[in-house]
CSV table of C-alpha atoms and ligand atoms in Angstrom, one decimal:
chain,number,residue,atom,x,y,z
A,1,MET,CA,-46.9,-42.4,51.6
A,2,ASN,CA,-46.6,-40.8,55.1
A,3,THR,CA,-44.7,-37.7,54.0
A,4,ALA,CA,-45.0,-35.1,51.2
A,5,LYS,CA,-42.1,-33.4,49.5
A,6,LEU,CA,-42.1,-29.6,49.4
A,7,ILE,CA,-39.7,-28.2,46.9
A,8,LEU,CA,-38.6,-24.6,47.9
A,9,PRO,CA,-36.3,-22.3,45.9
A,10,GLU,CA,-33.3,-23.4,48.0
A,11,GLN,CA,-34.2,-26.6,49.7
A,12,GLU,CA,-36.6,-29.6,49.7
A,13,VAL,CA,-38.4,-30.7,52.9
A,14,GLU,CA,-40.5,-33.7,53.8
A,15,LEU,CA,-43.8,-32.8,55.5
A,16,PRO,CA,-45.5,-35.5,57.6
A,17,ILE,CA,-48.9,-36.5,56.2
A,18,VAL,CA,-51.6,-36.8,58.9
A,19,VAL,CA,-54.7,-39.0,58.1
A,20,GLY,CA,-57.8,-38.7,60.2
A,21,SER,CA,-60.2,-41.5,61.2
A,22,GLU,CA,-62.4,-40.5,58.2
A,23,PHE,CA,-59.4,-40.5,56.0
A,24,GLU,CA,-59.1,-36.7,55.7
A,25,LYS,CA,-55.5,-35.8,54.9
A,26,ALA,CA,-53.4,-33.0,56.2
A,27,LEU,CA,-49.8,-31.8,55.9
A,28,ASP,CA,-48.2,-31.2,59.3
A,29,ILE,CA,-46.4,-27.9,58.9
A,30,SER,CA,-45.7,-27.5,62.6
A,31,LYS,CA,-41.9,-27.5,61.9
A,32,LEU,CA,-42.1,-25.6,58.6
A,33,ARG,CA,-40.9,-22.2,59.8
A,34,GLY,CA,-38.1,-23.6,62.0
A,35,THR,CA,-36.7,-25.7,59.1
A,36,THR,CA,-37.3,-23.4,56.1
A,37,GLY,CA,-38.2,-19.9,57.3
A,38,PHE,CA,-41.4,-20.1,55.4
A,39,ILE,CA,-44.9,-19.9,56.8
A,40,THR,CA,-48.1,-20.6,55.0
A,41,LEU,CA,-50.8,-18.0,54.2
A,42,ASP,CA,-54.5,-19.0,54.1
A,43,SER,CA,-56.9,-16.1,54.4
A,44,GLY,CA,-60.1,-17.2,56.3
A,45,TYR,CA,-58.4,-20.5,57.2
A,46,GLY,CA,-60.3,-22.3,54.4
A,47,ASN,CA,-57.4,-24.8,54.0
A,48,THR,CA,-56.0,-24.8,57.5
A,49,GLY,CA,-56.7,-27.3,60.3
A,50,SER,CA,-56.2,-25.7,63.7
A,51,CYS,CA,-56.4,-28.9,65.7
A,52,LYS,CA,-57.2,-32.6,65.7
A,53,SER,CA,-60.6,-33.2,67.2
A,54,ALA,CA,-62.8,-36.3,68.0
A,55,ILE,CA,-66.0,-34.4,68.6
A,56,THR,CA,-67.8,-33.6,65.3
A,57,PHE,CA,-67.3,-34.9,61.8
A,58,ILE,CA,-68.6,-33.0,58.7
A,59,ASN,CA,-68.3,-34.2,55.1
A,60,GLY,CA,-69.2,-31.1,53.2
A,61,GLU,CA,-69.2,-32.8,49.8
A,62,LYS,CA,-71.7,-35.4,51.0
A,63,GLY,CA,-73.7,-33.3,53.4
A,64,ILE,CA,-72.7,-35.6,56.4
A,65,LEU,CA,-72.7,-34.4,60.0
A,66,ARG,CA,-72.0,-36.7,63.0
A,67,TYR,CA,-71.6,-36.0,66.7
A,68,ARG,CA,-69.1,-38.4,68.2
A,69,GLY,CA,-69.8,-40.7,65.3
A,70,TYR,CA,-73.6,-40.7,65.5
A,71,PRO,CA,-75.4,-39.3,62.4
A,72,ILE,CA,-77.2,-36.0,63.2
A,73,GLU,CA,-80.4,-37.5,61.8
A,74,GLU,CA,-80.4,-40.3,64.5
A,75,ILE,CA,-79.4,-37.9,67.3
A,76,ALA,CA,-82.2,-35.5,66.3
A,77,ASP,CA,-84.7,-38.4,66.2
A,78,LYS,CA,-83.8,-40.2,69.4
A,79,CYS,CA,-82.0,-38.0,71.9
A,80,SER,CA,-82.8,-35.1,74.2
A,81,PHE,CA,-80.7,-31.9,74.1
A,82,LEU,CA,-79.1,-32.7,77.5
A,83,GLU,CA,-78.2,-36.2,76.3
A,84,THR,CA,-76.6,-34.6,73.2
A,85,ALA,CA,-74.7,-32.1,75.4
A,86,TYR,CA,-73.4,-35.0,77.5
A,87,LEU,CA,-72.4,-36.9,74.4
A,88,LEU,CA,-70.5,-34.0,72.9
A,89,ILE,CA,-68.7,-33.0,76.2
A,90,TYR,CA,-67.9,-36.4,77.6
A,91,GLY,CA,-67.6,-38.5,74.5
A,92,ASN,CA,-70.5,-41.0,74.9
A,93,LEU,CA,-74.2,-41.0,75.5
A,94,PRO,CA,-75.0,-41.1,79.2
A,95,ASN,CA,-76.3,-44.3,80.7
A,96,ALA,CA,-79.5,-44.1,82.7
A,97,GLU,CA,-77.6,-43.2,85.9
A,98,GLN,CA,-75.4,-40.6,84.3
A,99,LYS,CA,-78.4,-39.1,82.4
A,100,ALA,CA,-80.4,-38.7,85.6
A,101,ALA,CA,-77.4,-37.2,87.5
A,102,PHE,CA,-76.6,-34.7,84.7
A,103,GLN,CA,-80.3,-33.7,84.4
A,104,ASP,CA,-80.6,-33.2,88.2
A,105,ASN,CA,-77.3,-31.3,88.3
A,106,VAL,CA,-78.5,-28.9,85.6
A,107,THR,CA,-81.9,-28.5,87.1
A,108,SER,CA,-80.4,-27.5,90.5
A,109,HIS,CA,-78.2,-24.8,89.0
A,110,THR,CA,-80.7,-22.9,86.8
A,111,LEU,CA,-81.0,-19.9,89.1
A,112,ILE,CA,-78.7,-17.0,88.6
A,113,HIS,CA,-77.4,-15.0,91.6
A,114,GLU,CA,-80.0,-12.5,92.6
A,115,ASP,CA,-77.4,-9.7,92.2
A,116,MET,CA,-77.2,-10.5,88.5
A,117,LYS,CA,-80.8,-9.4,88.1
A,118,LYS,CA,-79.6,-5.8,88.8
A,119,PHE,CA,-77.5,-5.9,85.6
A,120,PHE,CA,-80.7,-6.1,83.6
A,121,GLU,CA,-81.9,-2.9,85.1
A,122,GLY,CA,-79.0,-1.0,83.4
A,123,TYR,CA,-79.7,-2.2,79.9
A,124,PRO,CA,-82.0,-0.2,77.6
A,125,SER,CA,-85.2,-2.1,76.8
A,126,ASN,CA,-84.1,-2.5,73.2
A,127,ALA,CA,-80.7,-3.9,74.1
A,128,HIS,CA,-79.8,-6.7,71.7
A,129,PRO,CA,-80.0,-10.0,73.8
A,130,MET,CA,-76.7,-11.2,72.3
A,131,ALA,CA,-75.0,-8.3,74.0
A,132,ILE,CA,-76.7,-9.2,77.2
A,133,LEU,CA,-75.8,-12.9,76.9
A,134,ALA,CA,-72.1,-12.2,76.2
A,135,SER,CA,-71.8,-9.8,79.2
A,136,MET,CA,-73.8,-12.1,81.5
A,137,PHE,CA,-71.6,-15.1,80.5
A,138,THR,CA,-68.5,-13.1,81.4
A,139,SER,CA,-70.1,-11.8,84.6
A,140,LEU,CA,-70.8,-15.4,85.7
A,141,SER,CA,-67.0,-15.6,86.3
A,142,THR,CA,-67.3,-12.9,89.0
A,143,PHE,CA,-69.7,-15.1,90.9
A,144,TYR,CA,-67.7,-18.3,90.3
A,145,PRO,CA,-64.1,-17.1,90.2
A,146,ASN,CA,-62.1,-20.1,91.3
A,147,ASN,CA,-62.7,-22.3,88.3
A,148,GLN,CA,-61.3,-25.4,90.1
A,149,ASP,CA,-64.2,-27.6,89.2
A,150,THR,CA,-64.7,-27.5,85.4
A,151,ASP,CA,-67.5,-30.0,85.4
A,152,LEU,CA,-69.4,-27.8,87.9
A,153,ASP,CA,-68.8,-24.7,85.8
A,154,ILE,CA,-70.0,-26.6,82.7
A,155,VAL,CA,-73.2,-27.5,84.5
A,156,ARG,CA,-73.6,-23.9,85.7
A,157,LEU,CA,-73.3,-22.5,82.2
A,158,ILE,CA,-75.7,-25.0,80.6
A,159,ALA,CA,-78.2,-24.5,83.4
A,160,LYS,CA,-78.1,-20.7,83.6
A,161,ALA,CA,-77.9,-19.9,79.9
A,162,PRO,CA,-81.7,-20.4,79.3
A,163,THR,CA,-82.5,-18.4,82.4
A,164,ILE,CA,-80.3,-15.4,81.2
A,165,ALA,CA,-81.9,-15.7,77.8
A,166,ALA,CA,-85.4,-15.7,79.1
A,167,PHE,CA,-84.7,-12.9,81.5
A,168,SER,CA,-83.4,-10.8,78.6
A,169,TYR,CA,-86.6,-11.4,76.8
A,170,LYS,CA,-88.7,-10.5,79.8
A,171,LYS,CA,-86.6,-7.3,80.2
A,172,SER,CA,-87.3,-6.4,76.6
A,173,VAL,CA,-91.1,-6.6,77.0
A,174,GLY,CA,-91.2,-5.1,80.5
A,175,GLN,CA,-92.6,-8.2,82.1
A,176,PRO,CA,-91.5,-9.7,85.5
A,177,PHE,CA,-88.8,-12.4,85.3
A,178,VAL,CA,-90.2,-15.9,85.6
A,179,TYR,CA,-88.0,-18.2,87.6
A,180,PRO,CA,-86.9,-21.6,86.5
A,181,ARG,CA,-88.9,-24.6,87.8
A,182,ASN,CA,-87.4,-27.8,89.0
A,183,ASP,CA,-90.3,-30.0,87.9
A,184,LEU,CA,-89.7,-29.3,84.2
A,185,GLU,CA,-87.2,-30.6,81.7
A,186,TYR,CA,-84.8,-28.3,79.9
A,187,ALA,CA,-86.8,-27.2,76.9
A,188,SER,CA,-90.1,-26.8,78.8
A,189,ASN,CA,-88.3,-24.9,81.6
A,190,PHE,CA,-87.0,-22.3,79.1
A,191,LEU,CA,-90.4,-22.0,77.4
A,192,GLN,CA,-92.2,-21.3,80.7
A,193,MET,CA,-89.6,-18.7,81.7
A,194,MET,CA,-90.2,-17.1,78.3
A,195,TRP,CA,-94.0,-17.2,78.1
A,196,ALA,CA,-95.5,-17.6,81.6
A,197,VAL,CA,-96.9,-14.5,83.2
A,198,PRO,CA,-98.1,-14.0,86.8
A,199,ALA,CA,-101.6,-15.2,87.7
A,200,GLN,CA,-102.0,-17.1,84.4
A,201,GLU,CA,-101.6,-20.8,83.9
A,202,TYR,CA,-98.9,-21.6,81.3
A,203,GLU,CA,-99.1,-25.0,79.6
A,204,VAL,CA,-96.1,-26.1,77.5
A,205,SER,CA,-97.1,-27.2,74.1
A,206,PRO,CA,-95.5,-30.6,73.3
A,207,ALA,CA,-95.1,-29.5,69.6
A,208,VAL,CA,-93.2,-26.4,70.7
A,209,ARG,CA,-91.2,-28.3,73.3
A,210,ASP,CA,-90.2,-30.9,70.7
A,211,ALA,CA,-89.4,-28.3,68.1
A,212,LEU,CA,-87.1,-26.5,70.6
A,213,ASN,CA,-85.4,-29.7,71.6
A,214,LEU,CA,-84.7,-30.4,67.9
A,215,LEU,CA,-83.4,-26.9,67.2
A,216,LEU,CA,-81.1,-27.0,70.2
A,217,ILE,CA,-79.7,-30.4,69.1
A,218,LEU,CA,-79.2,-29.4,65.5
A,219,HIS,CA,-77.2,-26.3,66.6
A,220,ALA,CA,-75.2,-28.2,69.3
A,221,ASP,CA,-71.8,-28.4,67.5
A,222,HIS,CA,-70.3,-27.9,64.1
A,223,GLU,CA,-66.5,-28.5,64.4
A,224,GLN,CA,-64.2,-25.6,63.9
A,225,ASN,CA,-66.6,-22.8,62.8
A,226,CYS,CA,-65.9,-19.2,63.5
A,227,SER,CA,-67.3,-19.0,67.0
A,228,THR,CA,-65.9,-22.4,68.1
A,229,SER,CA,-62.5,-21.4,66.8
A,230,THR,CA,-62.9,-18.2,68.8
A,231,VAL,CA,-63.7,-20.2,71.9
A,232,ARG,CA,-60.6,-22.4,71.4
A,233,MET,CA,-58.4,-19.3,70.7
A,234,VAL,CA,-59.5,-17.5,73.9
A,235,GLY,CA,-59.4,-20.7,76.0
A,236,SER,CA,-55.9,-21.4,74.7
A,237,SER,CA,-54.6,-18.5,76.8
A,238,GLN,CA,-56.0,-20.3,79.9
A,239,ALA,CA,-58.8,-17.8,80.1
A,240,ASN,CA,-61.7,-19.2,82.2
A,241,LEU,CA,-64.6,-21.1,80.7
A,242,PHE,CA,-67.1,-18.3,81.2
A,243,ALA,CA,-65.0,-15.7,79.4
A,244,SER,CA,-64.2,-18.1,76.6
A,245,MET,CA,-68.0,-18.8,76.1
A,246,ALA,CA,-68.7,-15.0,76.1
A,247,ALA,CA,-66.2,-14.7,73.2
A,248,GLY,CA,-68.0,-17.5,71.3
A,249,VAL,CA,-71.3,-15.5,71.8
A,250,SER,CA,-69.7,-12.4,70.3
A,251,ALA,CA,-68.3,-14.3,67.3
A,252,LEU,CA,-71.6,-16.0,66.7
A,253,TRP,CA,-73.5,-12.7,66.6
A,254,GLY,CA,-72.1,-11.7,63.2
A,255,PRO,CA,-74.6,-11.8,60.3
A,256,LEU,CA,-72.3,-14.1,58.3
A,257,HIS,CA,-72.4,-16.7,61.1
A,258,GLY,CA,-75.1,-17.2,63.7
A,259,GLY,CA,-76.6,-13.8,63.1
A,260,ALA,CA,-77.8,-15.1,59.7
A,261,ASN,CA,-80.9,-16.6,61.1
A,262,GLN,CA,-82.2,-13.2,62.1
A,263,LYS,CA,-81.1,-11.8,58.7
A,264,VAL,CA,-82.9,-14.6,56.9
A,265,ILE,CA,-86.3,-13.7,58.4
A,266,GLU,CA,-85.6,-10.0,57.8
A,267,MET,CA,-84.8,-10.8,54.2
A,268,LEU,CA,-88.0,-12.9,53.8
A,269,GLN,CA,-90.0,-10.1,55.3
A,270,ARG,CA,-88.5,-7.6,53.0
A,271,ILE,CA,-89.4,-9.8,50.0
A,272,ARG,CA,-92.9,-10.3,51.4
A,273,ASP,CA,-93.4,-6.6,52.0
A,274,ASP,CA,-92.1,-5.9,48.4
A,275,GLY,CA,-94.9,-7.9,46.9
A,276,GLY,CA,-93.3,-11.4,47.3
A,277,ASP,CA,-91.2,-11.0,44.1
A,278,TYR,CA,-88.6,-13.5,45.1
A,279,LYS,CA,-87.2,-13.7,41.6
A,280,LYS,CA,-86.2,-10.0,41.8
A,281,TYR,CA,-84.2,-10.8,45.0
A,282,MET,CA,-82.7,-13.9,43.5
A,283,ALA,CA,-81.3,-11.7,40.6
A,284,MET,CA,-80.0,-9.2,43.2
A,285,ALA,CA,-78.2,-12.0,45.1
A,286,LYS,CA,-76.3,-12.8,41.9
A,287,ASP,CA,-75.4,-9.2,41.3
A,288,LYS,CA,-72.3,-8.4,43.2
A,289,ASP,CA,-73.0,-4.6,43.0
A,290,SER,CA,-76.4,-5.1,44.7
A,291,GLY,CA,-74.9,-5.6,48.1
A,292,PHE,CA,-77.7,-8.2,48.7
A,293,ARG,CA,-76.9,-11.7,49.7
A,294,LEU,CA,-79.3,-14.6,50.0
A,295,MET,CA,-79.0,-15.0,53.7
A,296,GLY,CA,-79.2,-18.6,54.9
A,297,PHE,CA,-77.5,-19.8,51.7
A,298,GLY,CA,-74.0,-21.0,51.2
A,299,HIS,CA,-71.5,-22.5,53.5
A,300,ARG,CA,-67.7,-22.7,53.9
A,301,VAL,CA,-67.8,-26.5,54.3
A,302,TYR,CA,-71.1,-27.8,52.9
A,303,LYS,CA,-70.9,-28.0,49.1
A,304,ASN,CA,-74.1,-30.1,49.3
A,305,PHE,CA,-77.2,-29.8,51.3
A,306,ASP,CA,-76.6,-28.8,55.0
A,307,PRO,CA,-78.2,-31.9,56.6
A,308,ARG,CA,-79.6,-29.7,59.3
A,309,ALA,CA,-81.4,-27.6,56.7
A,310,ARG,CA,-83.0,-30.7,55.3
A,311,ILE,CA,-84.3,-31.7,58.8
A,312,LEU,CA,-85.4,-28.1,59.6
A,313,GLU,CA,-87.3,-27.7,56.3
A,314,LYS,CA,-89.4,-30.8,57.2
A,315,ALA,CA,-89.8,-29.6,60.8
A,316,ALA,CA,-90.9,-26.1,59.8
A,317,GLY,CA,-93.9,-27.5,57.9
A,318,ARG,CA,-94.7,-30.0,60.7
A,319,VAL,CA,-94.6,-27.4,63.5
A,320,LEU,CA,-96.7,-25.0,61.6
A,321,SER,CA,-99.4,-27.6,60.9
A,322,GLU,CA,-99.2,-28.9,64.5
A,323,LEU,CA,-99.8,-25.4,65.7
A,324,GLY,CA,-102.5,-24.7,63.1
A,325,LEU,CA,-100.4,-21.9,61.7
A,326,SER,CA,-99.4,-20.9,58.2
A,327,ASP,CA,-96.5,-18.5,57.4
A,328,PRO,CA,-96.1,-16.8,54.0
A,329,LEU,CA,-92.4,-16.6,54.7
A,330,LEU,CA,-92.1,-20.4,54.5
A,331,ASP,CA,-93.6,-20.3,51.0
A,332,ILE,CA,-91.2,-17.6,50.0
A,333,ALA,CA,-88.3,-19.6,51.4
A,334,LYS,CA,-89.3,-22.7,49.5
A,335,ASN,CA,-89.6,-20.7,46.3
A,336,LEU,CA,-86.2,-19.2,46.8
A,337,GLU,CA,-84.7,-22.6,47.4
A,338,GLU,CA,-86.4,-24.1,44.4
A,339,ILE,CA,-85.1,-21.6,41.9
A,340,ALA,CA,-81.7,-21.3,43.6
A,341,LEU,CA,-81.1,-25.1,43.2
A,342,ALA,CA,-81.7,-24.8,39.5
A,343,ASP,CA,-79.8,-21.6,39.0
A,344,GLU,CA,-76.4,-21.8,37.4
A,345,TYR,CA,-74.9,-19.1,39.7
A,346,PHE,CA,-75.8,-21.1,42.8
A,347,VAL,CA,-75.2,-24.5,41.3
A,348,GLU,CA,-71.7,-23.4,40.1
A,349,ARG,CA,-70.8,-22.1,43.5
A,350,LYS,CA,-72.4,-25.1,45.3
A,351,LEU,CA,-74.6,-22.8,47.3
A,352,TYR,CA,-77.3,-24.7,49.3
A,353,PRO,CA,-79.6,-23.7,52.2
A,354,ASN,CA,-77.7,-23.8,55.5
A,355,VAL,CA,-78.9,-24.3,59.0
A,356,ASP,CA,-80.1,-20.7,59.2
A,357,PHE,CA,-82.4,-20.8,56.2
A,358,TYR,CA,-85.4,-22.5,57.9
A,359,SER,CA,-84.7,-22.3,61.6
A,360,GLY,CA,-86.2,-18.8,61.8
A,361,ILE,CA,-89.5,-20.0,60.4
A,362,ILE,CA,-89.8,-22.4,63.4
A,363,TYR,CA,-88.6,-19.8,65.9
A,364,ARG,CA,-91.3,-17.5,64.6
A,365,ALA,CA,-93.9,-20.2,64.9
A,366,MET,CA,-92.8,-20.6,68.5
A,367,GLY,CA,-93.3,-16.9,69.1
A,368,ILE,CA,-89.6,-16.2,69.6
A,369,PRO,CA,-88.9,-12.6,68.6
A,370,THR,CA,-86.5,-12.2,65.7
A,371,GLU,CA,-83.9,-10.5,67.9
A,372,MET,CA,-83.7,-13.6,70.0
A,373,PHE,CA,-83.0,-16.0,67.1
A,374,THR,CA,-79.2,-15.8,67.5
A,375,VAL,CA,-79.5,-16.3,71.2
A,376,MET,CA,-81.4,-19.5,70.5
A,377,PHE,CA,-78.5,-20.5,68.2
A,378,ALA,CA,-76.1,-19.8,71.1
A,379,LEU,CA,-78.2,-21.9,73.6
A,380,GLY,CA,-77.9,-24.8,71.2
A,381,ARG,CA,-74.2,-24.2,70.4
A,382,LEU,CA,-73.1,-23.9,74.0
A,383,PRO,CA,-72.4,-27.6,74.7
A,384,GLY,CA,-70.4,-27.8,71.5
A,385,TRP,CA,-68.3,-24.7,72.5
A,386,ILE,CA,-67.8,-26.4,75.9
A,387,ALA,CA,-66.8,-29.7,74.4
A,388,GLN,CA,-64.3,-28.1,72.0
A,389,TRP,CA,-62.9,-25.9,74.8
A,390,LYS,CA,-62.5,-28.9,77.1
A,391,GLU,CA,-60.9,-31.0,74.4
A,392,MET,CA,-58.4,-28.2,73.8
A,393,ARG,CA,-57.7,-27.7,77.5
A,394,ASP,CA,-57.4,-31.4,78.2
A,395,ASP,CA,-54.7,-31.7,75.5
A,396,PRO,CA,-51.4,-32.1,77.4
A,397,LYS,CA,-49.5,-30.8,74.4
A,398,GLY,CA,-51.9,-27.8,74.1
A,399,ARG,CA,-50.3,-24.5,73.2
A,400,ILE,CA,-51.6,-20.9,73.1
A,401,TYR,CA,-53.0,-20.1,69.6
A,402,ARG,CA,-50.7,-17.6,68.0
A,403,PRO,CA,-50.8,-17.4,64.2
A,404,ARG,CA,-48.1,-15.7,62.2
A,405,GLN,CA,-48.5,-13.1,59.5
A,406,VAL,CA,-46.9,-11.8,56.3
A,407,TYR,CA,-46.0,-8.2,57.0
A,408,VAL,CA,-46.8,-5.9,54.0
A,409,GLY,CA,-46.6,-2.5,55.8
A,410,ALA,CA,-44.0,0.2,55.7
A,411,THR,CA,-40.4,-0.9,55.9
A,412,GLU,CA,-38.1,0.8,58.6
A,413,ARG,CA,-38.3,4.5,58.6
A,414,HIS,CA,-37.4,7.2,61.3
A,415,LEU,CA,-38.9,10.3,62.8
A,416,ASP,CA,-37.3,13.5,61.7
B,1,LIG,C1,-73.4,-20.6,59.9
B,1,LIG,O1,-68.9,-22.7,59.6
B,1,LIG,C2,-69.9,-23.2,60.1
B,1,LIG,O2,-70.0,-24.4,60.4
B,1,LIG,C3,-71.1,-22.2,60.4
B,1,LIG,C4,-72.4,-22.8,60.8
B,1,LIG,C5,-72.3,-23.4,62.2
B,1,LIG,O3,-73.1,-24.3,62.4
B,1,LIG,O4,-71.5,-23.0,63.0
B,1,LIG,O5,-72.8,-23.7,59.9
B,1,LIG,C6,-73.5,-21.7,61.0
B,1,LIG,O6,-72.7,-19.7,60.1
B,1,LIG,C7,-74.0,-20.9,58.6
B,1,LIG,C8,-73.8,-19.7,57.6
B,1,LIG,C9,-74.7,-18.6,57.9
B,1,LIG,N1,-74.4,-17.4,57.0
B,1,LIG,C10,-75.2,-17.1,56.0
B,1,LIG,O7,-76.2,-17.7,55.6
B,1,LIG,C11,-74.7,-15.8,55.3
B,1,LIG,C12,-74.8,-15.9,53.8
B,1,LIG,N2,-73.8,-16.8,53.3
B,1,LIG,C13,-72.5,-16.3,53.0
B,1,LIG,O8,-72.2,-15.0,53.4
B,1,LIG,C14,-71.4,-17.3,52.8
B,1,LIG,O9,-71.9,-18.3,52.0
B,1,LIG,C15,-70.7,-17.8,54.0
B,1,LIG,C16,-70.3,-16.8,54.9
B,1,LIG,C17,-71.6,-18.8,54.8
B,1,LIG,C18,-69.5,-18.6,53.5
B,1,LIG,O10,-68.6,-17.7,53.0
B,1,LIG,P1,-67.3,-18.2,52.2
B,1,LIG,O11,-67.1,-19.7,52.4
B,1,LIG,O12,-66.2,-17.2,52.6
B,1,LIG,O13,-67.7,-18.1,50.7
B,1,LIG,P2,-67.6,-16.7,49.9
B,1,LIG,O14,-68.2,-15.6,50.6
B,1,LIG,O15,-66.2,-16.6,49.4
B,1,LIG,O16,-68.6,-17.1,48.6
B,1,LIG,C19,-68.1,-17.8,47.5
B,1,LIG,C20,-68.9,-17.3,46.3
B,1,LIG,C21,-68.7,-15.8,46.1
B,1,LIG,O17,-69.0,-15.6,44.8
B,1,LIG,P3,-67.7,-15.3,43.8
B,1,LIG,O18,-66.8,-14.2,44.4
B,1,LIG,O19,-66.9,-16.7,43.8
B,1,LIG,O20,-68.3,-14.9,42.5
B,1,LIG,O21,-70.3,-17.6,46.5
B,1,LIG,C22,-70.9,-16.3,46.6
B,1,LIG,C23,-69.9,-15.3,46.9
B,1,LIG,O22,-70.3,-14.0,46.4
B,1,LIG,N3,-71.9,-16.5,47.7
B,1,LIG,C24,-73.1,-16.0,47.7
B,1,LIG,C25,-73.7,-16.4,48.9
B,1,LIG,N4,-72.8,-17.1,49.6
B,1,LIG,C26,-71.7,-17.1,48.9
B,1,LIG,N5,-73.8,-15.3,46.8
B,1,LIG,C27,-75.1,-14.9,47.1
B,1,LIG,N6,-75.7,-15.3,48.3
B,1,LIG,C28,-75.0,-16.0,49.2
B,1,LIG,N7,-75.6,-16.3,50.4
């Protein structure tokens, strides 16, 4: 069967059936309006595929996540973040020569133009770093306006994003900016830009470095989520790479998406400060009128454990013990998970912990301020956004994204 029959009030049409390499099935409706006058309606696009993609595969029912075919568990275990970025963007893991060239290229582009430092002077010290990241990404296009060498612009973004993020942190605490160093690998370089202070030796902790590498990898791509779809939408108009990534940062900021990791910690702190009564908050999460959601739980695609949450739950305990720390918020999180997984409301709706539920515990252990959590998500997601943007722009049949609508407003009327 490679077509499906659609029976409409006045006609029947055959719709081509598209089957993906993991046997996902879709109805191709690209000619539906032209042949029938009908469009489809799918609020939130829960049943709508925007594209064919070869980058990331998710099986939400089974809790499977693969980057270019490799299970996330193996990538997380064996790869560096830059190797993962290369894999997502160029389709295969780099060989030794490609890996060294990519790393050297990124290392030699970590500085931002000195004039960009002046932008930081204008922000209030409490400016949210996601606002700074989005505007700085767009501003990069003013320093690199010709966009003729996409690979170079890709390297510039991946290289400069940690510098911008660390500078936004230093701005928020009134400390001098710490410049990137060429003798350090990606994660270590970011950490020293965040935590080094003048006249003090800063030693990167291997446990923190490895935790950061893991967090960046786990956030690197997730097929057509809200921010990635935004990046594709903006890029489909032929907007430049920097502006498209800035749009992705803005979409990610929302508390229902990447902003959830900040909200999870704020929720756990609220429960802790309220005497740790997590059962009370679980009851609130089930009460629609409470306006309270269990942040870090639920997912549009995963109707099983988010594999990233499983990895992060283990990593949270490991990082805390390696750093000799304990965190009451982790205990509260584990208690919430335990009762949620046995509670009919959550079981019925297939609500499991998602990537944001445990990531904040690790960011906290690393000393990252809560306001920076979503920036950390963006640093990880950047290569995924780039890979998806590039796949869309490399498609010779690519078209500008322009959905239709069903108009339900006033019919024609006239001014007196
Ligand atoms: C990310 O798409 C991606 O891939 C995203 C991401 C990525 O890597 O890019 O994985 C990253 O964004 C993870 C999600 C982070 N957001 C949160 O943790 C916020 C809390 N979760 C929810 O708001 C919600 O689960 C969403 C936004 C994640 C998904 O929303 P959906 O698919 O639109 O589901 P829904 O809101 O329609 O919920 C279905 C039902 C509703 O109950 P009923 O109306 O059927 O009775 O489940 C309930 C919801 O009220 N529900 C929750 C809940 N999440 C859903 N109830 C309590 N607490 C929750 N967290």
